[in-house]
Amino acid sequence: MASPTVENYLKALLALSRQRDTVSISDLSAELGVSKPSANSMIKRLAEQGLLEYERYRPLRLTEEGRKQAALVVRKHRLTEMYLVEKMGFGWEEVHPIAEQIEHIDSPALFERMDQLLGSPDFDPHGSPIPDRQGNISARIGQRLSGCEPGDVVILTGLENSSPDFLRYLNEKGLRLDAVIKVAARESYDGSMRIIYGGREETLPKGTADQLLVATQLRAPASGTSTR
């Protein structure tokens, strides 16, 4: 069984490798908030265990086994978040720190039972894909809301930012996954967007629209008809 520290390093390496082409020790130490010497020491341990390809002054790369182990930690984390929301009534802004602790429990039966009770969900409460039992991770669904055009009608499928502060901000706006959104206007000056959803009309800064992933459903009906 890998230690929580090893699992955190593997998870960080996986996340970084999905965000950029190359990952350095500096990237890793910044991601985890540890010193470069500490990160370097752990990198050597992971390489000795066959979980990481490591050569001095070369980018870091998880081995196939390292990538699988990292993905399975992510699976436990995201299943836990979904269980906390769907079965225990937690808010989506509350679940991350709890899942950070539970993800290190070494009990396959526990997480399999979670999966069964949830009906084997494909995505967590924030729209992030849940890896399967083999560690395969599907792509996120959608494009950034900021890339949509006035007249588009889209559905909110995921978030690029799932920090508690951002989630509380979305709560205040009444924006949840699966919300149907009509893009009413986009300002050419600053990229802010006026959107209509659930009987509400809001103007979102471009920075917020950049963080919302949406899938196009249809074009808005002609004038004189309504959308919900």
PDB file of N, CA and C in Angstrom, residues 53-113:
ATOM      1  N   GLU A  53       9.592   7.851 -14.479  1.00  0.00           N
ATOM      2  CA  GLU A  53      10.814   7.903 -15.286  1.00  0.00           C
ATOM      3  C   GLU A  53      11.555   9.181 -14.908  1.00  0.00           C
ATOM      4  N   TYR A  54      12.785   9.015 -14.452  1.00  0.00           N
ATOM      5  CA  TYR A  54      13.509  10.183 -13.972  1.00  0.00           C
ATOM      6  C   TYR A  54      14.946  10.172 -14.472  1.00  0.00           C
ATOM      7  N   GLU A  55      15.326  11.265 -15.130  1.00  0.00           N
ATOM      8  CA  GLU A  55      16.714  11.516 -15.495  1.00  0.00           C
ATOM      9  C   GLU A  55      17.016  12.955 -15.116  1.00  0.00           C
ATOM     10  N   ARG A  56      18.181  13.171 -14.582  1.00  0.00           N
ATOM     11  CA  ARG A  56      18.548  14.512 -14.128  1.00  0.00           C
ATOM     12  C   ARG A  56      18.443  15.522 -15.273  1.00  0.00           C
ATOM     13  N   TYR A  57      17.832  16.656 -14.955  1.00  0.00           N
ATOM     14  CA  TYR A  57      17.625  17.753 -15.896  1.00  0.00           C
ATOM     15  C   TYR A  57      16.642  17.424 -17.024  1.00  0.00           C
ATOM     16  N   ARG A  58      15.919  16.318 -16.893  1.00  0.00           N
ATOM     17  CA  ARG A  58      14.926  15.955 -17.896  1.00  0.00           C
ATOM     18  C   ARG A  58      13.520  16.082 -17.274  1.00  0.00           C
ATOM     19  N   PRO A  59      12.484  16.293 -18.101  1.00  0.00           N
ATOM     20  CA  PRO A  59      11.122  16.374 -17.556  1.00  0.00           C
ATOM     21  C   PRO A  59      10.726  15.085 -16.849  1.00  0.00           C
ATOM     22  N   LEU A  60       9.851  15.221 -15.873  1.00  0.00           N
ATOM     23  CA  LEU A  60       9.351  14.072 -15.122  1.00  0.00           C
ATOM     24  C   LEU A  60       8.216  13.415 -15.898  1.00  0.00           C
ATOM     25  N   ARG A  61       8.183  12.084 -15.856  1.00  0.00           N
ATOM     26  CA  ARG A  61       7.129  11.371 -16.578  1.00  0.00           C
ATOM     27  C   ARG A  61       6.739  10.124 -15.789  1.00  0.00           C
ATOM     28  N   LEU A  62       5.453   9.995 -15.486  1.00  0.00           N
ATOM     29  CA  LEU A  62       4.970   8.801 -14.805  1.00  0.00           C
ATOM     30  C   LEU A  62       5.093   7.586 -15.714  1.00  0.00           C
ATOM     31  N   THR A  63       5.450   6.446 -15.121  1.00  0.00           N
ATOM     32  CA  THR A  63       5.382   5.192 -15.872  1.00  0.00           C
ATOM     33  C   THR A  63       3.915   4.795 -16.005  1.00  0.00           C
ATOM     34  N   GLU A  64       3.642   3.776 -16.778  1.00  0.00           N
ATOM     35  CA  GLU A  64       2.259   3.313 -16.922  1.00  0.00           C
ATOM     36  C   GLU A  64       1.682   2.899 -15.572  1.00  0.00           C
ATOM     37  N   GLU A  65       2.500   2.212 -14.753  1.00  0.00           N
ATOM     38  CA  GLU A  65       2.032   1.805 -13.429  1.00  0.00           C
ATOM     39  C   GLU A  65       1.820   3.016 -12.527  1.00  0.00           C
ATOM     40  N   GLY A  66       2.717   3.990 -12.604  1.00  0.00           N
ATOM     41  CA  GLY A  66       2.559   5.203 -11.801  1.00  0.00           C
ATOM     42  C   GLY A  66       1.318   5.984 -12.190  1.00  0.00           C
ATOM     43  N   ARG A  67       1.073   6.067 -13.496  1.00  0.00           N
ATOM     44  CA  ARG A  67      -0.122   6.777 -13.967  1.00  0.00           C
ATOM     45  C   ARG A  67      -1.393   6.072 -13.499  1.00  0.00           C
ATOM     46  N   LYS A  68      -1.381   4.724 -13.551  1.00  0.00           N
ATOM     47  CA  LYS A  68      -2.558   3.977 -13.111  1.00  0.00           C
ATOM     48  C   LYS A  68      -2.808   4.178 -11.620  1.00  0.00           C
ATOM     49  N   GLN A  69      -1.749   4.088 -10.817  1.00  0.00           N
ATOM     50  CA  GLN A  69      -1.937   4.270  -9.372  1.00  0.00           C
ATOM     51  C   GLN A  69      -2.446   5.668  -9.054  1.00  0.00           C
ATOM     52  N   ALA A  70      -1.919   6.674  -9.759  1.00  0.00           N
ATOM     53  CA  ALA A  70      -2.381   8.042  -9.547  1.00  0.00           C
ATOM     54  C   ALA A  70      -3.854   8.178  -9.908  1.00  0.00           C
ATOM     55  N   ALA A  71      -4.238   7.589 -11.033  1.00  0.00           N
ATOM     56  CA  ALA A  71      -5.632   7.688 -11.475  1.00  0.00           C
ATOM     57  C   ALA A  71      -6.584   7.000 -10.506  1.00  0.00           C
ATOM     58  N   LEU A  72      -6.129   5.928  -9.891  1.00  0.00           N
ATOM     59  CA  LEU A  72      -6.994   5.224  -8.938  1.00  0.00           C
ATOM     60  C   LEU A  72      -7.180   6.026  -7.646  1.00  0.00           C
ATOM     61  N   VAL A  73      -6.182   6.820  -7.275  1.00  0.00           N
ATOM     62  CA  VAL A  73      -6.363   7.735  -6.139  1.00  0.00           C
ATOM     63  C   VAL A  73      -7.403   8.796  -6.508  1.00  0.00           C
ATOM     64  N   VAL A  74      -7.292   9.324  -7.729  1.00  0.00           N
ATOM     65  CA  VAL A  74      -8.270  10.302  -8.205  1.00  0.00           C
ATOM     66  C   VAL A  74      -9.667   9.683  -8.231  1.00  0.00           C
ATOM     67  N   ARG A  75      -9.752   8.409  -8.644  1.00  0.00           N
ATOM     68  CA  ARG A  75     -11.050   7.731  -8.655  1.00  0.00           C
ATOM     69  C   ARG A  75     -11.665   7.708  -7.250  1.00  0.00           C
ATOM     70  N   LYS A  76     -10.871   7.341  -6.250  1.00  0.00           N
ATOM     71  CA  LYS A  76     -11.375   7.301  -4.877  1.00  0.00           C
ATOM     72  C   LYS A  76     -11.830   8.693  -4.425  1.00  0.00           C
ATOM     73  N   HIS A  77     -11.050   9.701  -4.789  1.00  0.00           N
ATOM     74  CA  HIS A  77     -11.383  11.072  -4.395  1.00  0.00           C
ATOM     75  C   HIS A  77     -12.713  11.509  -5.005  1.00  0.00           C
ATOM     76  N   ARG A  78     -12.863  11.297  -6.289  1.00  0.00           N
ATOM     77  CA  ARG A  78     -14.055  11.809  -6.977  1.00  0.00           C
ATOM     78  C   ARG A  78     -15.297  10.991  -6.646  1.00  0.00           C
ATOM     79  N   LEU A  79     -15.136   9.685  -6.445  1.00  0.00           N
ATOM     80  CA  LEU A  79     -16.270   8.890  -5.973  1.00  0.00           C
ATOM     81  C   LEU A  79     -16.731   9.370  -4.600  1.00  0.00           C
ATOM     82  N   THR A  80     -15.771   9.660  -3.731  1.00  0.00           N
ATOM     83  CA  THR A  80     -16.104  10.153  -2.397  1.00  0.00           C
ATOM     84  C   THR A  80     -16.857  11.470  -2.481  1.00  0.00           C
ATOM     85  N   GLU A  81     -16.373  12.402  -3.316  1.00  0.00           N
ATOM     86  CA  GLU A  81     -17.067  13.680  -3.461  1.00  0.00           C
ATOM     87  C   GLU A  81     -18.505  13.461  -3.928  1.00  0.00           C
ATOM     88  N   MET A  82     -18.684  12.566  -4.893  1.00  0.00           N
ATOM     89  CA  MET A  82     -20.029  12.312  -5.409  1.00  0.00           C
ATOM     90  C   MET A  82     -20.918  11.696  -4.329  1.00  0.00           C
ATOM     91  N   TYR A  83     -20.359  10.775  -3.555  1.00  0.00           N
ATOM     92  CA  TYR A  83     -21.126  10.132  -2.488  1.00  0.00           C
ATOM     93  C   TYR A  83     -21.542  11.155  -1.427  1.00  0.00           C
ATOM     94  N   LEU A  84     -20.624  12.024  -1.062  1.00  0.00           N
ATOM     95  CA  LEU A  84     -20.924  13.033  -0.048  1.00  0.00           C
ATOM     96  C   LEU A  84     -22.045  13.966  -0.494  1.00  0.00           C
ATOM     97  N   VAL A  85     -22.051  14.308  -1.775  1.00  0.00           N
ATOM     98  CA  VAL A  85     -23.093  15.197  -2.298  1.00  0.00           C
ATOM     99  C   VAL A  85     -24.417  14.460  -2.478  1.00  0.00           C
ATOM    100  N   GLU A  86     -24.355  13.312  -3.168  1.00  0.00           N
ATOM    101  CA  GLU A  86     -25.584  12.629  -3.565  1.00  0.00           C
ATOM    102  C   GLU A  86     -26.249  11.861  -2.414  1.00  0.00           C
ATOM    103  N   LYS A  87     -25.460  11.279  -1.529  1.00  0.00           N
ATOM    104  CA  LYS A  87     -26.025  10.419  -0.484  1.00  0.00           C
ATOM    105  C   LYS A  87     -26.023  11.045   0.905  1.00  0.00           C
ATOM    106  N   MET A  88     -25.196  12.065   1.106  1.00  0.00           N
ATOM    107  CA  MET A  88     -25.093  12.632   2.450  1.00  0.00           C
ATOM    108  C   MET A  88     -25.498  14.100   2.519  1.00  0.00           C
ATOM    109  N   GLY A  89     -25.804  14.690   1.376  1.00  0.00           N
ATOM    110  CA  GLY A  89     -26.347  16.038   1.373  1.00  0.00           C
ATOM    111  C   GLY A  89     -25.348  17.160   1.564  1.00  0.00           C
ATOM    112  N   PHE A  90     -24.059  16.892   1.381  1.00  0.00           N
ATOM    113  CA  PHE A  90     -23.071  17.966   1.464  1.00  0.00           C
ATOM    114  C   PHE A  90     -23.172  18.861   0.232  1.00  0.00           C
ATOM    115  N   GLY A  91     -22.791  20.124   0.408  1.00  0.00           N
ATOM    116  CA  GLY A  91     -22.698  21.032  -0.733  1.00  0.00           C
ATOM    117  C   GLY A  91     -21.459  20.724  -1.557  1.00  0.00           C
ATOM    118  N   TRP A  92     -21.513  21.025  -2.852  1.00  0.00           N
ATOM    119  CA  TRP A  92     -20.345  20.727  -3.698  1.00  0.00           C
ATOM    120  C   TRP A  92     -19.119  21.530  -3.298  1.00  0.00           C
ATOM    121  N   GLU A  93     -19.333  22.635  -2.554  1.00  0.00           N
ATOM    122  CA  GLU A  93     -18.206  23.441  -2.092  1.00  0.00           C
ATOM    123  C   GLU A  93     -17.575  22.891  -0.810  1.00  0.00           C
ATOM    124  N   GLU A  94     -18.181  21.869  -0.205  1.00  0.00           N
ATOM    125  CA  GLU A  94     -17.721  21.357   1.092  1.00  0.00           C
ATOM    126  C   GLU A  94     -16.896  20.072   0.997  1.00  0.00           C
ATOM    127  N   VAL A  95     -16.946  19.391  -0.140  1.00  0.00           N
ATOM    128  CA  VAL A  95     -16.521  17.992  -0.146  1.00  0.00           C
ATOM    129  C   VAL A  95     -15.031  17.750  -0.392  1.00  0.00           C
ATOM    130  N   HIS A  96     -14.333  18.698  -0.983  1.00  0.00           N
ATOM    131  CA  HIS A  96     -12.938  18.441  -1.367  1.00  0.00           C
ATOM    132  C   HIS A  96     -12.041  18.078  -0.180  1.00  0.00           C
ATOM    133  N   PRO A  97     -12.033  18.877   0.898  1.00  0.00           N
ATOM    134  CA  PRO A  97     -11.124  18.529   2.002  1.00  0.00           C
ATOM    135  C   PRO A  97     -11.462  17.204   2.668  1.00  0.00           C
ATOM    136  N   ILE A  98     -12.738  16.828   2.676  1.00  0.00           N
ATOM    137  CA  ILE A  98     -13.113  15.529   3.247  1.00  0.00           C
ATOM    138  C   ILE A  98     -12.601  14.406   2.352  1.00  0.00           C
ATOM    139  N   ALA A  99     -12.791  14.564   1.043  1.00  0.00           N
ATOM    140  CA  ALA A  99     -12.327  13.544   0.097  1.00  0.00           C
ATOM    141  C   ALA A  99     -10.809  13.424   0.102  1.00  0.00           C
ATOM    142  N   GLU A 100     -10.108  14.520   0.387  1.00  0.00           N
ATOM    143  CA  GLU A 100      -8.641  14.474   0.467  1.00  0.00           C
ATOM    144  C   GLU A 100      -8.177  13.498   1.542  1.00  0.00           C
ATOM    145  N   GLN A 101      -8.951  13.348   2.590  1.00  0.00           N
ATOM    146  CA  GLN A 101      -8.598  12.413   3.652  1.00  0.00           C
ATOM    147  C   GLN A 101      -9.042  10.983   3.321  1.00  0.00           C
ATOM    148  N   ILE A 102     -10.267  10.855   2.827  1.00  0.00           N
ATOM    149  CA  ILE A 102     -10.817   9.526   2.577  1.00  0.00           C
ATOM    150  C   ILE A 102     -10.114   8.819   1.423  1.00  0.00           C
ATOM    151  N   GLU A 103      -9.586   9.569   0.462  1.00  0.00           N
ATOM    152  CA  GLU A 103      -8.948   8.958  -0.714  1.00  0.00           C
ATOM    153  C   GLU A 103      -7.758   8.067  -0.355  1.00  0.00           C
ATOM    154  N   HIS A 104      -7.211   8.213   0.829  1.00  0.00           N
ATOM    155  CA  HIS A 104      -6.035   7.422   1.218  1.00  0.00           C
ATOM    156  C   HIS A 104      -6.401   6.123   1.944  1.00  0.00           C
ATOM    157  N   ILE A 105      -7.679   5.879   2.126  1.00  0.00           N
ATOM    158  CA  ILE A 105      -8.105   4.622   2.760  1.00  0.00           C
ATOM    159  C   ILE A 105      -7.865   3.457   1.795  1.00  0.00           C
ATOM    160  N   ASP A 106      -7.211   2.421   2.271  1.00  0.00           N
ATOM    161  CA  ASP A 106      -6.916   1.251   1.430  1.00  0.00           C
ATOM    162  C   ASP A 106      -8.002   0.197   1.639  1.00  0.00           C
ATOM    163  N   SER A 107      -9.155   0.422   0.987  1.00  0.00           N
ATOM    164  CA  SER A 107     -10.276  -0.510   1.105  1.00  0.00           C
ATOM    165  C   SER A 107     -11.034  -0.540  -0.213  1.00  0.00           C
ATOM    166  N   PRO A 108     -10.588  -1.360  -1.170  1.00  0.00           N
ATOM    167  CA  PRO A 108     -11.296  -1.434  -2.459  1.00  0.00           C
ATOM    168  C   PRO A 108     -12.784  -1.698  -2.300  1.00  0.00           C
ATOM    169  N   ALA A 109     -13.157  -2.521  -1.309  1.00  0.00           N
ATOM    170  CA  ALA A 109     -14.569  -2.851  -1.124  1.00  0.00           C
ATOM    171  C   ALA A 109     -15.389  -1.605  -0.792  1.00  0.00           C
ATOM    172  N   LEU A 110     -14.818  -0.698   0.001  1.00  0.00           N
ATOM    173  CA  LEU A 110     -15.529   0.523   0.367  1.00  0.00           C
ATOM    174  C   LEU A 110     -15.873   1.344  -0.870  1.00  0.00           C
ATOM    175  N   PHE A 111     -14.883   1.538  -1.736  1.00  0.00           N
ATOM    176  CA  PHE A 111     -15.106   2.389  -2.901  1.00  0.00           C
ATOM    177  C   PHE A 111     -15.945   1.688  -3.966  1.00  0.00           C
ATOM    178  N   GLU A 112     -15.864   0.364  -4.037  1.00  0.00           N
ATOM    179  CA  GLU A 112     -16.743  -0.369  -4.942  1.00  0.00           C
ATOM    180  C   GLU A 112     -18.194  -0.241  -4.500  1.00  0.00           C
ATOM    181  N   ARG A 113     -18.418  -0.275  -3.171  1.00  0.00           N
ATOM    182  CA  ARG A 113     -19.773  -0.111  -2.672  1.00  0.00           C
ATOM    183  C   ARG A 113     -20.287   1.305  -2.960  1.00  0.00           C
TER     184      ARG A 113
END
